[in-house]
mmCIF file of C-alpha atoms and ligand atoms in Angstrom:
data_model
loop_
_atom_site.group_PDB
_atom_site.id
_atom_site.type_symbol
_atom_site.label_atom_id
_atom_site.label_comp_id
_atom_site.label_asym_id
_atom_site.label_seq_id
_atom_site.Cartn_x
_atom_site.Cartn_y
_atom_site.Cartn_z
ATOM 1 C CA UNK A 1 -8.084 7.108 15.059
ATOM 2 C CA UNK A 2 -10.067 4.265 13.135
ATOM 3 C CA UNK A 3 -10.739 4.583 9.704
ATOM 4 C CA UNK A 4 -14.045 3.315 8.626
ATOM 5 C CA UNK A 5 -12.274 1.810 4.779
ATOM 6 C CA UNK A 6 -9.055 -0.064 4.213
ATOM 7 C CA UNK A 7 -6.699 3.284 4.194
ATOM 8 C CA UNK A 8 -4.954 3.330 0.940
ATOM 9 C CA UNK A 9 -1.537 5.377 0.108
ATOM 10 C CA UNK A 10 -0.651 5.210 -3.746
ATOM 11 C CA UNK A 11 1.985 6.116 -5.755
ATOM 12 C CA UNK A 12 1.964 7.558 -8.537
ATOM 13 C CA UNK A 13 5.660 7.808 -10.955
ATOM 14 C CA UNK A 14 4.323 9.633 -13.763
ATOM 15 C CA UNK A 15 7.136 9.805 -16.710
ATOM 16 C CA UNK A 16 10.509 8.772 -13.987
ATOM 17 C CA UNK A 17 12.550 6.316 -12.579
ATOM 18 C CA UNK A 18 14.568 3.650 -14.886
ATOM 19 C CA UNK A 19 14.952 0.485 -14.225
ATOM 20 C CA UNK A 20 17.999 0.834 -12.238
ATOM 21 C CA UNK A 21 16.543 3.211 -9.812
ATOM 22 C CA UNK A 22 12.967 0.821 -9.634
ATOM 23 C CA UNK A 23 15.213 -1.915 -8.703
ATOM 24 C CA UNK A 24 17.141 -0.351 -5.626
ATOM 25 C CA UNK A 25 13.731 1.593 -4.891
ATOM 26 C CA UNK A 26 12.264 -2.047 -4.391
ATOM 27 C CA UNK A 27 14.924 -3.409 -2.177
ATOM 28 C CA UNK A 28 14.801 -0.242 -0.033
ATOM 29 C CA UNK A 29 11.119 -0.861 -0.045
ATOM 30 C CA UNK A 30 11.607 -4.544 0.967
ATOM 31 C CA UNK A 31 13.888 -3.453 3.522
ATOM 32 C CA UNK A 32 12.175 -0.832 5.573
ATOM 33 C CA UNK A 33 8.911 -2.742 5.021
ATOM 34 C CA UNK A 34 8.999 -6.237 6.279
ATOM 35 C CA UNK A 35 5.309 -6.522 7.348
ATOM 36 C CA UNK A 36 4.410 -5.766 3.637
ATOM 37 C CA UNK A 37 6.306 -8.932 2.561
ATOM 38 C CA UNK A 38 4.948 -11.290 4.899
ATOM 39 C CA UNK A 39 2.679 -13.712 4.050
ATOM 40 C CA UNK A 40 0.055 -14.036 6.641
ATOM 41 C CA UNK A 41 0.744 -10.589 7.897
ATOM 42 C CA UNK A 42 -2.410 -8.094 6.621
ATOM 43 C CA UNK A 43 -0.954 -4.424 6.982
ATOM 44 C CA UNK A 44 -3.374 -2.143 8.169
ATOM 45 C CA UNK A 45 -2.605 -0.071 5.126
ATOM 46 C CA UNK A 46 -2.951 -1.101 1.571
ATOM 47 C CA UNK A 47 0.342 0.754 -0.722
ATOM 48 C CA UNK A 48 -0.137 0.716 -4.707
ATOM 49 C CA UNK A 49 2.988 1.617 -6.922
ATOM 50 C CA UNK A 50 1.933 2.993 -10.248
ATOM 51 C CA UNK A 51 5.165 2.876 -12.369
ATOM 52 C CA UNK A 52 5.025 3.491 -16.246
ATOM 53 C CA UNK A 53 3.623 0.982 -18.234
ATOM 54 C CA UNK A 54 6.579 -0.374 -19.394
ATOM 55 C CA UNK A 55 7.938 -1.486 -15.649
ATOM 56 C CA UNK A 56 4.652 -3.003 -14.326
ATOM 57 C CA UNK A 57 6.042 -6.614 -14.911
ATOM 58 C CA UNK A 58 9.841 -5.263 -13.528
ATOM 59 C CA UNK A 59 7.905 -3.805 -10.490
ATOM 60 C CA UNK A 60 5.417 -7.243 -10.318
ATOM 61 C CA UNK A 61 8.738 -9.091 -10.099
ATOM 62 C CA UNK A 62 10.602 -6.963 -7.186
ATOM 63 C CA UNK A 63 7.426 -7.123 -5.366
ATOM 64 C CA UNK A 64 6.173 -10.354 -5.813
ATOM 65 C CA UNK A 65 5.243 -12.573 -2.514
ATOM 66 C CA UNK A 66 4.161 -9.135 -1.141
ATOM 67 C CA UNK A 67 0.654 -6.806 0.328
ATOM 68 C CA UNK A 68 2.539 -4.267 -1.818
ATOM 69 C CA UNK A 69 -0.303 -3.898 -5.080
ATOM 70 C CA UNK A 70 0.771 -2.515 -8.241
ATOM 71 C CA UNK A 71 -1.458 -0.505 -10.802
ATOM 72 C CA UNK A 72 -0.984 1.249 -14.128
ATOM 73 C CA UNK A 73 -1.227 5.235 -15.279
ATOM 74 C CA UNK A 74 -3.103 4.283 -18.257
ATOM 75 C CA UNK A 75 -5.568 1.776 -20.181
ATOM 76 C CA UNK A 76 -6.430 1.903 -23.647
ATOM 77 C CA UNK A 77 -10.107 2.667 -24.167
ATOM 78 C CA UNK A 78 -10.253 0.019 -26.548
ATOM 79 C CA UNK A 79 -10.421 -3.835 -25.916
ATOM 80 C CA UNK A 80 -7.628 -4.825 -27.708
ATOM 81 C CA UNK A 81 -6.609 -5.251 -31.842
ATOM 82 C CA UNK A 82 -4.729 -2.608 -34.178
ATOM 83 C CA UNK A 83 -4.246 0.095 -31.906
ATOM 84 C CA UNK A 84 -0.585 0.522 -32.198
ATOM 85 C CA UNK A 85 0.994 1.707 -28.637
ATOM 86 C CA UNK A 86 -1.862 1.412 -26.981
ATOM 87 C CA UNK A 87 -1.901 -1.145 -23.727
ATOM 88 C CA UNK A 88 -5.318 -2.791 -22.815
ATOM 89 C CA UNK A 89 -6.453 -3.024 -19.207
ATOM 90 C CA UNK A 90 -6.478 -6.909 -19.969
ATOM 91 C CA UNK A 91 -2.815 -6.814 -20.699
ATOM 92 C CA UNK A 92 -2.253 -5.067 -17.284
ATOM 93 C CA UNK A 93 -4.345 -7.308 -15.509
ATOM 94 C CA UNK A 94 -2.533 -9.967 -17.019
ATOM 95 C CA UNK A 95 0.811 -8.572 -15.548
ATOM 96 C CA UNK A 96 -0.870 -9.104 -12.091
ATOM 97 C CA UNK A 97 -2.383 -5.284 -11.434
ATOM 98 C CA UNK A 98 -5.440 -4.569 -9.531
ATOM 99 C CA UNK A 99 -5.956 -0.968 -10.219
ATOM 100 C CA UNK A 100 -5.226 1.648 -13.052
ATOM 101 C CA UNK A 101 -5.085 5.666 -12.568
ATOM 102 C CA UNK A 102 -8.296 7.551 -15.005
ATOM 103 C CA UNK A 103 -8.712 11.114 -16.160
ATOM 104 C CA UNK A 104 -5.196 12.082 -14.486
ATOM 105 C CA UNK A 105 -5.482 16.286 -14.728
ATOM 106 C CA UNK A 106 -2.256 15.630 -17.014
ATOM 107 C CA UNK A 107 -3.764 13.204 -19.203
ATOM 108 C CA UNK A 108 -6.940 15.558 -19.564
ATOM 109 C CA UNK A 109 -5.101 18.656 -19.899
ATOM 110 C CA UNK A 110 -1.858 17.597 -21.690
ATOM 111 C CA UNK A 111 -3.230 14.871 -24.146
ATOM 112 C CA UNK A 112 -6.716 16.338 -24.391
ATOM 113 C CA UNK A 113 -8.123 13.429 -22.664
ATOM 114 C CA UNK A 114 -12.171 14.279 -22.893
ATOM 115 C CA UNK A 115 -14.615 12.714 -20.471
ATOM 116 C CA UNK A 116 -15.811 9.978 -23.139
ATOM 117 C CA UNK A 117 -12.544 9.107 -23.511
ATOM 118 C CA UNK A 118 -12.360 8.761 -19.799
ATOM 119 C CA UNK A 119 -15.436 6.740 -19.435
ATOM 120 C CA UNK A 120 -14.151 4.283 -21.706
ATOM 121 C CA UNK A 121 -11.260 3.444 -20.091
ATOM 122 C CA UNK A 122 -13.216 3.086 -16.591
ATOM 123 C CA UNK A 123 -15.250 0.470 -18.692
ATOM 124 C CA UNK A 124 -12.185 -1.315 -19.900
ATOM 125 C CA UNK A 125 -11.008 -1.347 -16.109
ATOM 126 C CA UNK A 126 -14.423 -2.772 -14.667
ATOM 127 C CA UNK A 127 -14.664 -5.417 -17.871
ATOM 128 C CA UNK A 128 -11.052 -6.503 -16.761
ATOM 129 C CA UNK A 129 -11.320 -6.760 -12.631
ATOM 130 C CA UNK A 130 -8.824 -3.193 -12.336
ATOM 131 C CA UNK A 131 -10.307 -0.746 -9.962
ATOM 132 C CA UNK A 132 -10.174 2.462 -11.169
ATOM 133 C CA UNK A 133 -8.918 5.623 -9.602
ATOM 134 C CA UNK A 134 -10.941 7.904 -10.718
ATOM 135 C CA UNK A 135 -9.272 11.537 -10.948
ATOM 136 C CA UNK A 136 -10.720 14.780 -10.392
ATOM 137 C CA UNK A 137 -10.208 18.432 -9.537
ATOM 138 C CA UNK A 138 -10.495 21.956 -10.202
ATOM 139 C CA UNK A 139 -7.787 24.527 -11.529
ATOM 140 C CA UNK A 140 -6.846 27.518 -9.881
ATOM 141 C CA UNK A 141 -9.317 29.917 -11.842
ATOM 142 C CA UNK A 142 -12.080 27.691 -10.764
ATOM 143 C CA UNK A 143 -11.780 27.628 -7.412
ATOM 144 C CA UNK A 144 -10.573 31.486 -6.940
ATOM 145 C CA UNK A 145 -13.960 32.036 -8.122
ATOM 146 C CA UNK A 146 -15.789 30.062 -5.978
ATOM 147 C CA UNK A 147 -16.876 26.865 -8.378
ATOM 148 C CA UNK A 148 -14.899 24.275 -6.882
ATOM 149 C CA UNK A 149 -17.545 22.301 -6.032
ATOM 150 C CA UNK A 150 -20.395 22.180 -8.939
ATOM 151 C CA UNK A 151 -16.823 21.771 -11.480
ATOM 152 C CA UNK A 152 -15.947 18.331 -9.501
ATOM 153 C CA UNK A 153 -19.725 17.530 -9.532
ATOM 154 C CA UNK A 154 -19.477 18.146 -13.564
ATOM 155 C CA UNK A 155 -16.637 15.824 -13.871
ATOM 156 C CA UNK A 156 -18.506 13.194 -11.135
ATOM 157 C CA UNK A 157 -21.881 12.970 -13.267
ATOM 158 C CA UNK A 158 -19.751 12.778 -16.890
ATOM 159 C CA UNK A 159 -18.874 9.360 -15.577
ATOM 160 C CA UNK A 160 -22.260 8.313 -13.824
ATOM 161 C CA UNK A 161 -23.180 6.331 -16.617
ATOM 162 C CA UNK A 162 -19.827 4.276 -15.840
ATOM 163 C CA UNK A 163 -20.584 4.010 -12.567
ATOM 164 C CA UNK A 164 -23.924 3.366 -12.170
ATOM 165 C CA UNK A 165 -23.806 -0.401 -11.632
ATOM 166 C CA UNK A 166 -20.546 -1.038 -9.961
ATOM 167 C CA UNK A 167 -20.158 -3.265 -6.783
ATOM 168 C CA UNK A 168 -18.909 -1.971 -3.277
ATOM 169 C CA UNK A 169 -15.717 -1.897 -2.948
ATOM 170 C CA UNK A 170 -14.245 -1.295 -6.804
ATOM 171 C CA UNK A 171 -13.790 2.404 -6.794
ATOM 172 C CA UNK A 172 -11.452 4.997 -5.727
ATOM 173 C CA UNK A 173 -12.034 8.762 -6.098
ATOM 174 C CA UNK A 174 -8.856 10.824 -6.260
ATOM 175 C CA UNK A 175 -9.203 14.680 -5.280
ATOM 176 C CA UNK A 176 -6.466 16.558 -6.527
ATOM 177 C CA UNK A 177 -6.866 20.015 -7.213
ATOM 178 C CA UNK A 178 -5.146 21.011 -10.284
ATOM 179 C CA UNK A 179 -3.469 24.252 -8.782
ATOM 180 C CA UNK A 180 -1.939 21.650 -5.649
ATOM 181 C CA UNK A 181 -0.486 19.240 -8.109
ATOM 182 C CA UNK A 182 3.757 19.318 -8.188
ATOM 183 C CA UNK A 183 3.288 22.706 -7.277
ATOM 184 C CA UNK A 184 4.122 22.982 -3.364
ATOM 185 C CA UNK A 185 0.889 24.633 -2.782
ATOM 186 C CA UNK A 186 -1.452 22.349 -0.841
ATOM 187 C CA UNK A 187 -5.158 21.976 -0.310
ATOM 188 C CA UNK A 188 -5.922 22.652 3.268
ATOM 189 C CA UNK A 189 -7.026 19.431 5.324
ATOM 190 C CA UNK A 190 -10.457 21.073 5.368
ATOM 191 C CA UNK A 191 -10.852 21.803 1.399
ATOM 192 C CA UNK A 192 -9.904 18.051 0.720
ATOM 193 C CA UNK A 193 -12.388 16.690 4.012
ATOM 194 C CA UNK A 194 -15.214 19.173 2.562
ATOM 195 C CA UNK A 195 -14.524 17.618 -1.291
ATOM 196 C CA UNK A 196 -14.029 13.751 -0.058
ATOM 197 C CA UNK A 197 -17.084 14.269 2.035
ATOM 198 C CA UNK A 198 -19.227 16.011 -1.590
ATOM 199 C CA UNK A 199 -17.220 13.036 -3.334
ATOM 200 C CA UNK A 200 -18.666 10.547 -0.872
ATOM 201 C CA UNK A 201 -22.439 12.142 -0.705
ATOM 202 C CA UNK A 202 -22.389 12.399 -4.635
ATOM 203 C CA UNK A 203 -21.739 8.556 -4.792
ATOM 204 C CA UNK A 204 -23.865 8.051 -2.231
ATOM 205 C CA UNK A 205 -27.204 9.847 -3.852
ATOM 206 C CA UNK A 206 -26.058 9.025 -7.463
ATOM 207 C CA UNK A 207 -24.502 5.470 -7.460
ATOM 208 C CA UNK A 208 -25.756 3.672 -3.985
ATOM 209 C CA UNK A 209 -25.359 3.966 -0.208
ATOM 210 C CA UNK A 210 -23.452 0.499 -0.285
ATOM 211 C CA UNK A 211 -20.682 2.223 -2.783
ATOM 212 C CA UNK A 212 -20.870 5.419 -0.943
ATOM 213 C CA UNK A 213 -20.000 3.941 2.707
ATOM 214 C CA UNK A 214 -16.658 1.910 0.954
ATOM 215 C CA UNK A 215 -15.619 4.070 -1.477
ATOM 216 C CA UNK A 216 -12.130 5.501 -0.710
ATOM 217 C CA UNK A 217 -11.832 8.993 -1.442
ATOM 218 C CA UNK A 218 -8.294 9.549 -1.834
ATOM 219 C CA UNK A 219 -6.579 13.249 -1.841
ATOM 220 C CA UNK A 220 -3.646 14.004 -4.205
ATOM 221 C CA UNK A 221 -1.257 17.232 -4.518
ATOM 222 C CA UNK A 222 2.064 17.826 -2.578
ATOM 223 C CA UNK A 223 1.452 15.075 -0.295
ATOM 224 C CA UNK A 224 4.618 14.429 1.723
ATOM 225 C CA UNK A 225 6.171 13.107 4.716
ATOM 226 C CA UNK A 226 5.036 16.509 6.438
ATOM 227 C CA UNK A 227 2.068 16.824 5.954
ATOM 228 C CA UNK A 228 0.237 13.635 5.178
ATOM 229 C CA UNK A 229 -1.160 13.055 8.261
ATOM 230 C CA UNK A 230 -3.075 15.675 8.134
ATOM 231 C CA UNK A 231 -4.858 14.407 5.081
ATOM 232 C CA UNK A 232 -5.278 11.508 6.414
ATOM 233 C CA UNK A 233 -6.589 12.150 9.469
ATOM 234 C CA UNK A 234 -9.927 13.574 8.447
ATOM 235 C CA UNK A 235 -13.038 11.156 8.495
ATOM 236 C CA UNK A 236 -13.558 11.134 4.318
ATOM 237 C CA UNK A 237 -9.925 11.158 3.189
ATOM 238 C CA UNK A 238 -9.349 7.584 3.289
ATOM 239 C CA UNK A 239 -5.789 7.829 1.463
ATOM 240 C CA UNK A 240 -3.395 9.430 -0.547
ATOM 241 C CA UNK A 241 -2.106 9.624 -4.230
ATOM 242 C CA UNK A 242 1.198 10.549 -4.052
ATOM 243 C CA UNK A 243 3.425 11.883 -6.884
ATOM 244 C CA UNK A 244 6.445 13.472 -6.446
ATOM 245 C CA UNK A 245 7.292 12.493 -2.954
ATOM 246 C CA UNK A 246 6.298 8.792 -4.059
ATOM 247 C CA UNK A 247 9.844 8.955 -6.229
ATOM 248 C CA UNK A 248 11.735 8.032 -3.137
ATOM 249 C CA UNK A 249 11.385 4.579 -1.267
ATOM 250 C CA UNK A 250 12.678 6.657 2.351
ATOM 251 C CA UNK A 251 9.946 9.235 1.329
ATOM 252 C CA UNK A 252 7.233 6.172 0.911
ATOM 253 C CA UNK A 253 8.703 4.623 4.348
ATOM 254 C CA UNK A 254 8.045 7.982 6.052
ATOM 255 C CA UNK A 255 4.758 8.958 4.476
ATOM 256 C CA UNK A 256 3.635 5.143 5.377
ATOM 257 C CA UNK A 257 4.897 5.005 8.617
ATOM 258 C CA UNK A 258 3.308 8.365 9.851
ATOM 259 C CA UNK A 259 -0.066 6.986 8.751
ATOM 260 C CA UNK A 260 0.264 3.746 10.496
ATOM 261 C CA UNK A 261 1.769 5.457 13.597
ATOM 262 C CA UNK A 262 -2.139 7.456 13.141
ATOM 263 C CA UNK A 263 -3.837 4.300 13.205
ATOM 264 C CA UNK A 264 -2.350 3.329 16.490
ATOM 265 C CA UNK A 265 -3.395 6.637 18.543
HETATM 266 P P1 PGA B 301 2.287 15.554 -6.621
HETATM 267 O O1 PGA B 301 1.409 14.800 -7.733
HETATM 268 O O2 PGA B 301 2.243 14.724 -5.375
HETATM 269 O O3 PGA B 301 3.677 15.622 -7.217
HETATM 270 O O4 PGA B 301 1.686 16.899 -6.417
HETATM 271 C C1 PGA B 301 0.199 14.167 -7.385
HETATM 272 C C2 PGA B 301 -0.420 13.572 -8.611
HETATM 273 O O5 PGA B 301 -0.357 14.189 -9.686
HETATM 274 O O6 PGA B 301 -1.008 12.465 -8.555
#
């Protein structure tokens, strides 16, 4: 099956791995994917690692010369002076990223992350050339009562104003249900085709048909070797963001490879 957009898997460490670990992780990674470090090769799937903040530059290094893109969990909403332990999305552009994670359902549930705040930091991204990946998703009270839908919509038009003017190409939308995330318990292919699709005809009818046709509409929650495919094999789901099972390079290899071997049927 074709994909209409560049397919993109990401990863997504959260709080884990030391540098140690990132370093045999990247050698593993090296080793059971040679295409990715190959010049003139152009994989048909673009792969993002997300490690902390602190290991952008470690993870930059291990996989420099490579199609393998690297993107942060966080920006600071501000531009940069006395914000102590804050990192600016020019600093992490700086290290060499292209895209940064936004309005994580951790960062707005467990640091009270509001959708102003959120907004910011998607400005901060655009200002500095990082695409964001916009995160959204309903918890489980929401969507055993039905709401699913108007409570992503909610979260969508908070951040119109941020997206309003963007160019094709510079946005990813990341569906991950709240109740699916690190839990075991996964969307069905159909909830996260019926979301991507609402995802894709919200950006289509809000921001413009240009942004709505290469948008990638990522779903995230329990992804793993088992059952990506299935994700990705539905016309709107153009990708995956992958925590826990992104810990392991052989679980990467595996979820990577059973995409690609869905490309070639
Ligand atoms: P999970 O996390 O794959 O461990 O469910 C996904 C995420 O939070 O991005």
């Amino acid at each position: 099956m074709m994909h209409e957009r560049r397919p993109l898997l990401a990863a997504n460490w959260k709080q884990n791995l030391l540098w140690h670990d990132i370093e045999s992780y990247c050698e593993d990674l090296r080793a059971g994917l040679p295409d990715y470090f190959v010049e003139d090769s152009e994989p048909a799937i673009d792969l993002l690692i997300c490690p902390p903040l602190c290991y952008l530059g470690l993870v930059g290094a291990l996989l420099e010369d490579s199609h393998v893109y690297s993107g942060s969990q966080l920006v600071s909403m501000e531009g940069g002076g006395a914000f102590t332990g804050e990192v600016s999305a020019q600093m992490v552009a700086d290290l060499g990223c292209d895209y940064t994670i936004i309005g994580h359902s951790e960062r707005r549930n467990l640091f009270g992350e509001t959708e102003e705040q959120i907004g910011r930091r998607i400005q901060q991204a655009f200002d500095h050339d990082l695409v964001p990946i916009l995160c959204v998703g309903e918890d489980l009270e929401t969507r055993r009562a039905g709401r699913e839908q108007s409570f992503v919509l909610r979260q969508l038009d908070a951040q119109l104003q941020y997206l309003g003017d963007i160019d094709a190409g510079e946005l990813v939308v990341a569906y991950e249900p709240i109740w699916a995330i690190g839990t075991g318990e996964n969307a069905s292919a159909e909830d996260a085709q019926q979301m991507a699709r609402l995802i894709r005809e919200w950006v289509g009818s809000k921001v413009s048909s240009k942004v709505s046709e290469s948008v990638q509409v990522l779903y995230g929650g329990s992804v793993k070797a088992g059952n990506i495919v299935e994700y990705f094999s539905q016309p709107d789901v153009d990708g995956a963001l992958i925590g826990g099972a992104s810990l392991s390079s052989e679980s990467m290899i595996a979820m990577l490879q059973a995409c690609l071997a869905q490309l070639r049927i």
